Short mmCIF file of C-alpha atoms in Angstrom, two decimals:
data_model
loop_
_atom_site.label_atom_id
_atom_site.label_comp_id
_atom_site.label_asym_id
_atom_site.label_seq_id
_atom_site.Cartn_x
_atom_site.Cartn_y
_atom_site.Cartn_z
CA GLU F 1 -35.45 -69.68 14.71
CA ALA F 2 -32.23 -70.90 13.11
CA GLY F 3 -32.20 -71.01 9.35
CA VAL F 4 -30.95 -73.66 6.95
CA ALA F 5 -27.25 -74.30 7.52
CA GLN F 6 -24.86 -75.39 4.79
CA SER F 7 -21.16 -76.16 4.71
CA PRO F 8 -18.71 -75.54 3.31
CA ARG F 9 -19.54 -72.13 1.87
CA TYR F 10 -16.90 -72.39 -0.84
CA LYS F 11 -15.05 -75.30 -2.39
CA ILE F 12 -12.48 -75.47 -5.17
CA ILE F 13 -11.52 -78.84 -6.61
CA GLU F 14 -9.99 -80.22 -9.75
CA LYS F 15 -12.02 -82.21 -12.25
CA ARG F 16 -12.35 -85.90 -11.49
CA GLN F 17 -12.05 -85.24 -7.75
CA SER F 18 -14.93 -85.90 -5.38
CA VAL F 19 -16.70 -83.42 -3.11
CA ALA F 20 -19.45 -83.49 -0.51
CA PHE F 21 -21.81 -80.83 0.76
CA TRP F 22 -23.71 -80.85 4.03
CA CYS F 23 -27.09 -79.38 4.90
CA ASN F 24 -28.95 -79.02 8.19
CA PRO F 25 -32.56 -77.96 7.59
CA ILE F 26 -34.80 -75.95 9.86
CA SER F 27 -35.91 -78.04 12.82
CA GLY F 28 -39.22 -79.74 12.18
CA HIS F 29 -39.13 -79.33 8.41
CA ALA F 30 -40.01 -82.66 6.84
CA THR F 31 -39.09 -81.77 3.27
CA LEU F 32 -35.55 -81.07 2.12
CA TYR F 33 -34.41 -80.00 -1.35
CA TRP F 34 -31.08 -79.72 -3.13
CA TYR F 35 -30.87 -77.24 -5.99
CA GLN F 36 -28.09 -76.48 -8.45
CA GLN F 37 -27.77 -72.87 -9.59
CA ILE F 38 -25.43 -72.29 -12.52
CA LEU F 39 -24.29 -68.71 -13.07
CA GLY F 40 -26.97 -66.71 -14.85
CA GLN F 41 -29.65 -69.34 -14.32
CA GLY F 42 -32.37 -69.94 -11.80
CA PRO F 43 -32.06 -72.77 -9.27
CA LYS F 44 -32.79 -76.23 -10.66
CA LEU F 45 -34.04 -78.99 -8.41
CA LEU F 46 -31.71 -81.96 -8.11
CA ILE F 47 -33.45 -84.01 -5.46
CA GLN F 48 -36.27 -83.74 -2.95
CA PHE F 49 -36.62 -85.71 0.29
CA GLN F 50 -39.74 -86.18 2.37
CA ASN F 51 -38.36 -87.21 5.77
CA ASN F 52 -35.67 -89.69 4.72
CA GLY F 53 -37.38 -90.92 1.54
CA VAL F 54 -36.71 -89.61 -1.97
CA VAL F 55 -39.73 -87.91 -3.56
CA ASP F 56 -38.14 -86.65 -6.78
CA ASP F 57 -34.65 -87.24 -8.16
CA SER F 58 -35.53 -87.09 -11.83
CA GLN F 59 -32.99 -84.34 -12.58
CA LEU F 60 -30.14 -85.77 -10.51
CA PRO F 61 -27.23 -87.04 -12.69
CA LYS F 62 -27.11 -90.35 -10.93
CA ASP F 63 -23.91 -91.52 -12.59
CA ARG F 64 -21.97 -88.96 -10.57
CA PHE F 65 -24.28 -87.35 -8.01
CA SER F 66 -25.67 -89.01 -4.90
CA ALA F 67 -27.56 -87.72 -1.90
CA GLU F 68 -28.81 -89.09 1.35
CA ARG F 69 -30.80 -87.87 4.29
CA LEU F 70 -30.11 -90.00 7.28
CA LYS F 71 -32.74 -90.10 10.05
CA GLY F 72 -34.79 -87.54 8.14
CA VAL F 73 -32.73 -84.57 9.34
CA ASP F 74 -29.30 -83.66 7.90
CA SER F 75 -28.45 -84.35 4.31
CA THR F 76 -25.31 -84.73 2.24
CA LEU F 77 -24.89 -84.29 -1.49
CA LYS F 78 -21.87 -85.89 -3.14
CA ILE F 79 -20.32 -85.51 -6.57
CA GLN F 80 -17.88 -88.15 -7.76
CA PRO F 81 -16.13 -87.55 -10.10
CA ALA F 82 -16.66 -83.84 -10.64
CA LYS F 83 -16.75 -82.28 -14.10
CA LEU F 84 -16.09 -78.70 -15.16
CA GLU F 85 -19.80 -78.17 -15.79
CA ASP F 86 -20.59 -78.94 -12.15
CA SER F 87 -19.27 -75.49 -11.20
CA ALA F 88 -22.31 -73.88 -9.59
CA VAL F 89 -23.87 -72.85 -6.31
CA TYR F 90 -25.54 -75.76 -4.55
CA LEU F 91 -28.51 -74.63 -2.51
CA CYS F 92 -30.27 -76.59 0.18
CA ALA F 93 -33.82 -75.67 1.13
CA SER F 94 -36.41 -77.03 3.52
CA SER F 95 -40.13 -76.69 4.05
CA VAL F 96 -42.69 -77.86 6.56
CA THR F 97 -44.65 -79.71 3.92
CA SER F 98 -44.22 -80.58 0.28
CA GLY F 99 -46.40 -79.24 -2.45
CA GLY F 100 -46.58 -75.99 -4.33
CA ALA F 101 -47.87 -73.81 -1.52
CA GLY F 102 -45.22 -74.80 0.98
CA GLU F 103 -42.77 -71.96 1.39
CA GLN F 104 -39.22 -73.13 0.95
CA PHE F 105 -36.45 -71.67 3.12
CA PHE F 106 -33.03 -71.61 1.51
CA GLY F 107 -29.58 -71.87 3.00
CA PRO F 108 -26.72 -69.60 1.86
CA GLY F 109 -25.42 -72.18 -0.61
CA THR F 110 -22.07 -73.77 -1.36
CA ARG F 111 -20.17 -72.28 -4.27
CA LEU F 112 -18.29 -75.04 -6.09
CA THR F 113 -15.55 -74.29 -8.58
CA VAL F 114 -14.22 -77.19 -10.62
CA LEU F 115 -10.87 -76.48 -12.33
CA ASP G 1 -37.06 -76.71 -21.38
CA GLN G 2 -37.68 -73.44 -19.57
CA GLN G 3 -41.24 -73.48 -18.22
CA VAL G 4 -40.85 -70.19 -16.36
CA LYS G 5 -39.35 -67.26 -18.22
CA GLN G 6 -38.12 -63.89 -17.05
CA ASN G 7 -37.19 -62.10 -20.22
CA SER G 8 -35.66 -59.01 -18.64
CA PRO G 9 -32.24 -59.80 -17.15
CA SER G 10 -32.02 -56.42 -15.48
CA LEU G 11 -34.10 -53.38 -14.52
CA SER G 12 -33.06 -50.00 -13.16
CA VAL G 13 -35.56 -47.79 -11.32
CA GLN G 14 -35.30 -44.55 -9.37
CA GLU G 15 -36.03 -44.57 -5.67
CA GLY G 16 -39.68 -43.84 -4.95
CA ARG G 17 -40.89 -45.00 -8.36
CA ILE G 18 -42.65 -48.24 -9.22
CA SER G 19 -40.68 -51.37 -10.14
CA ILE G 20 -42.47 -53.89 -12.35
CA LEU G 21 -40.93 -57.30 -12.83
CA ASN G 22 -42.48 -59.66 -15.32
CA CYS G 23 -42.70 -63.42 -15.61
CA ASP G 24 -44.26 -65.76 -18.17
CA TYR G 25 -44.93 -69.45 -17.89
CA THR G 26 -45.86 -72.21 -20.29
CA ASN G 27 -47.27 -74.98 -18.08
CA SER G 28 -51.01 -74.54 -17.50
CA MET G 29 -50.83 -77.08 -14.66
CA PHE G 30 -49.05 -74.67 -12.33
CA ASP G 31 -51.15 -73.88 -9.26
CA TYR G 32 -48.90 -71.57 -7.28
CA PHE G 33 -46.56 -68.80 -8.20
CA LEU G 34 -43.92 -67.36 -5.94
CA TRP G 35 -41.38 -64.57 -5.99
CA TYR G 36 -38.04 -64.96 -4.28
CA LYS G 37 -35.48 -62.24 -3.65
CA LYS G 38 -31.76 -62.95 -3.60
CA TYR G 39 -28.87 -60.85 -2.34
CA PRO G 40 -25.27 -61.76 -3.31
CA ALA G 41 -23.76 -64.64 -1.33
CA GLU G 42 -27.12 -65.44 0.27
CA GLY G 43 -29.80 -67.96 -0.52
CA PRO G 44 -33.10 -66.82 -2.05
CA THR G 45 -35.70 -65.59 0.43
CA PHE G 46 -39.44 -65.87 -0.07
CA LEU G 47 -41.17 -62.61 -0.89
CA ILE G 48 -44.76 -63.18 -1.91
CA SER G 49 -46.93 -65.82 -3.57
CA ILE G 50 -50.23 -66.17 -5.34
CA SER G 51 -52.57 -69.07 -5.93
CA SER G 52 -53.95 -69.68 -9.40
CA ILE G 53 -57.48 -69.04 -8.11
CA LYS G 54 -56.61 -65.41 -7.42
CA ASP G 55 -55.54 -62.60 -9.69
CA LYS G 56 -53.93 -60.33 -7.12
CA ASN G 57 -52.12 -60.61 -3.81
CA GLU G 58 -50.75 -57.69 -1.86
CA ASP G 59 -48.27 -57.50 1.00
CA GLY G 60 -47.15 -54.02 1.97
CA ARG G 61 -45.19 -52.49 -0.86
CA PHE G 62 -45.32 -55.71 -2.89
CA THR G 63 -48.20 -56.77 -5.13
CA VAL G 64 -48.29 -59.75 -7.46
CA PHE G 65 -50.74 -59.87 -10.34
CA LEU G 66 -51.66 -63.05 -12.18
CA ASN G 67 -53.19 -63.23 -15.65
CA LYS G 68 -53.94 -66.91 -16.21
CA SER G 69 -55.25 -66.52 -19.74
CA ALA G 70 -52.00 -64.88 -20.77
CA LYS G 71 -49.87 -67.15 -18.54
CA HIS G 72 -48.26 -64.03 -17.16
CA LEU G 73 -47.54 -62.64 -13.74
CA SER G 74 -45.91 -59.50 -12.53
CA LEU G 75 -44.46 -58.17 -9.29
CA HIS G 76 -45.00 -54.52 -8.47
CA ILE G 77 -42.90 -52.77 -5.85
CA VAL G 78 -44.23 -49.36 -4.78
CA PRO G 79 -42.42 -47.28 -3.74
CA SER G 80 -39.06 -48.77 -4.66
CA GLN G 81 -36.25 -48.41 -2.15
CA PRO G 82 -32.46 -48.85 -2.57
CA GLY G 83 -32.64 -51.89 -0.26
CA ASP G 84 -34.84 -53.58 -2.86
CA SER G 85 -31.82 -53.89 -5.14
CA ALA G 86 -31.41 -57.64 -5.59
CA VAL G 87 -32.10 -60.46 -8.03
CA TYR G 88 -35.76 -61.45 -8.16
CA PHE G 89 -36.73 -64.97 -9.16
CA CYS G 90 -40.16 -66.00 -10.32
CA ALA G 91 -41.07 -69.61 -9.49
CA ALA G 92 -44.05 -71.85 -10.11
CA ALA G 93 -45.28 -75.20 -8.85
CA SER G 94 -48.26 -77.49 -9.17
CA ASN G 95 -50.14 -79.33 -6.46
CA SER G 96 -49.46 -82.67 -8.09
CA GLY G 97 -45.75 -82.03 -8.46
CA TYR G 98 -43.40 -80.76 -5.84
CA ALA G 99 -40.52 -79.00 -7.53
CA LEU G 100 -40.30 -75.25 -7.80
CA ASN G 101 -39.59 -74.23 -11.39
CA PHE G 102 -37.54 -71.06 -11.38
CA GLY G 103 -36.98 -68.40 -14.00
CA LYS G 104 -33.50 -67.05 -14.67
CA GLY G 105 -34.04 -63.99 -12.51
CA THR G 106 -34.20 -60.24 -13.00
CA SER G 107 -31.57 -58.04 -11.39
CA LEU G 108 -33.24 -54.93 -9.97
CA LEU G 109 -31.21 -51.81 -9.23
CA VAL G 110 -32.92 -49.01 -7.35
CA THR G 111 -30.93 -45.80 -7.58
CA PRO G 112 -31.19 -42.93 -5.08
#
């Protein structure tokens, strides 16, 4: 079974530029998550999709971050404009169902450096 | 605010000995607790979980203990192996909410 795919793996941009990350979840997984992991911290949920609907985006900085999940499969996360504090690893995860007991499978992440 | 806390940033253990990783939480509404393991340049991988209705769950060398009254859980690895060297994240979630709340992680080093 293929895992969660993410691209690019690394990205370096200057502040005020825009950037987009792509995620392809495990086939059949209805729930997709985007997490931000700042160095030395645990992952923090940015947004959660159930199929193509948003379940939770309470911690997404909506003035600069946006995400979509077209057709309930792939997802993109965009930052525009980027700030220095956005430097982090962006992790995508998916699960069969939502809820606390549903094991989440993580992709390798995209490491973003904002200069 | 940090609802899940891992107060030990790092732990070093000799091969063959027991590794004990600790985690505390503040939200009494959490129903499930999970441990994830992370190697460098990889995403976290699920290790073991426990429901709040249990106090112990075992899977091979890994055992998680939950003390609800103390809002504390621990992961025991016996015996520890060099391949266990990784960052371990404690996470918690409730049935009514969906997000996993992660601790900051504990870096485990198992030396030969």
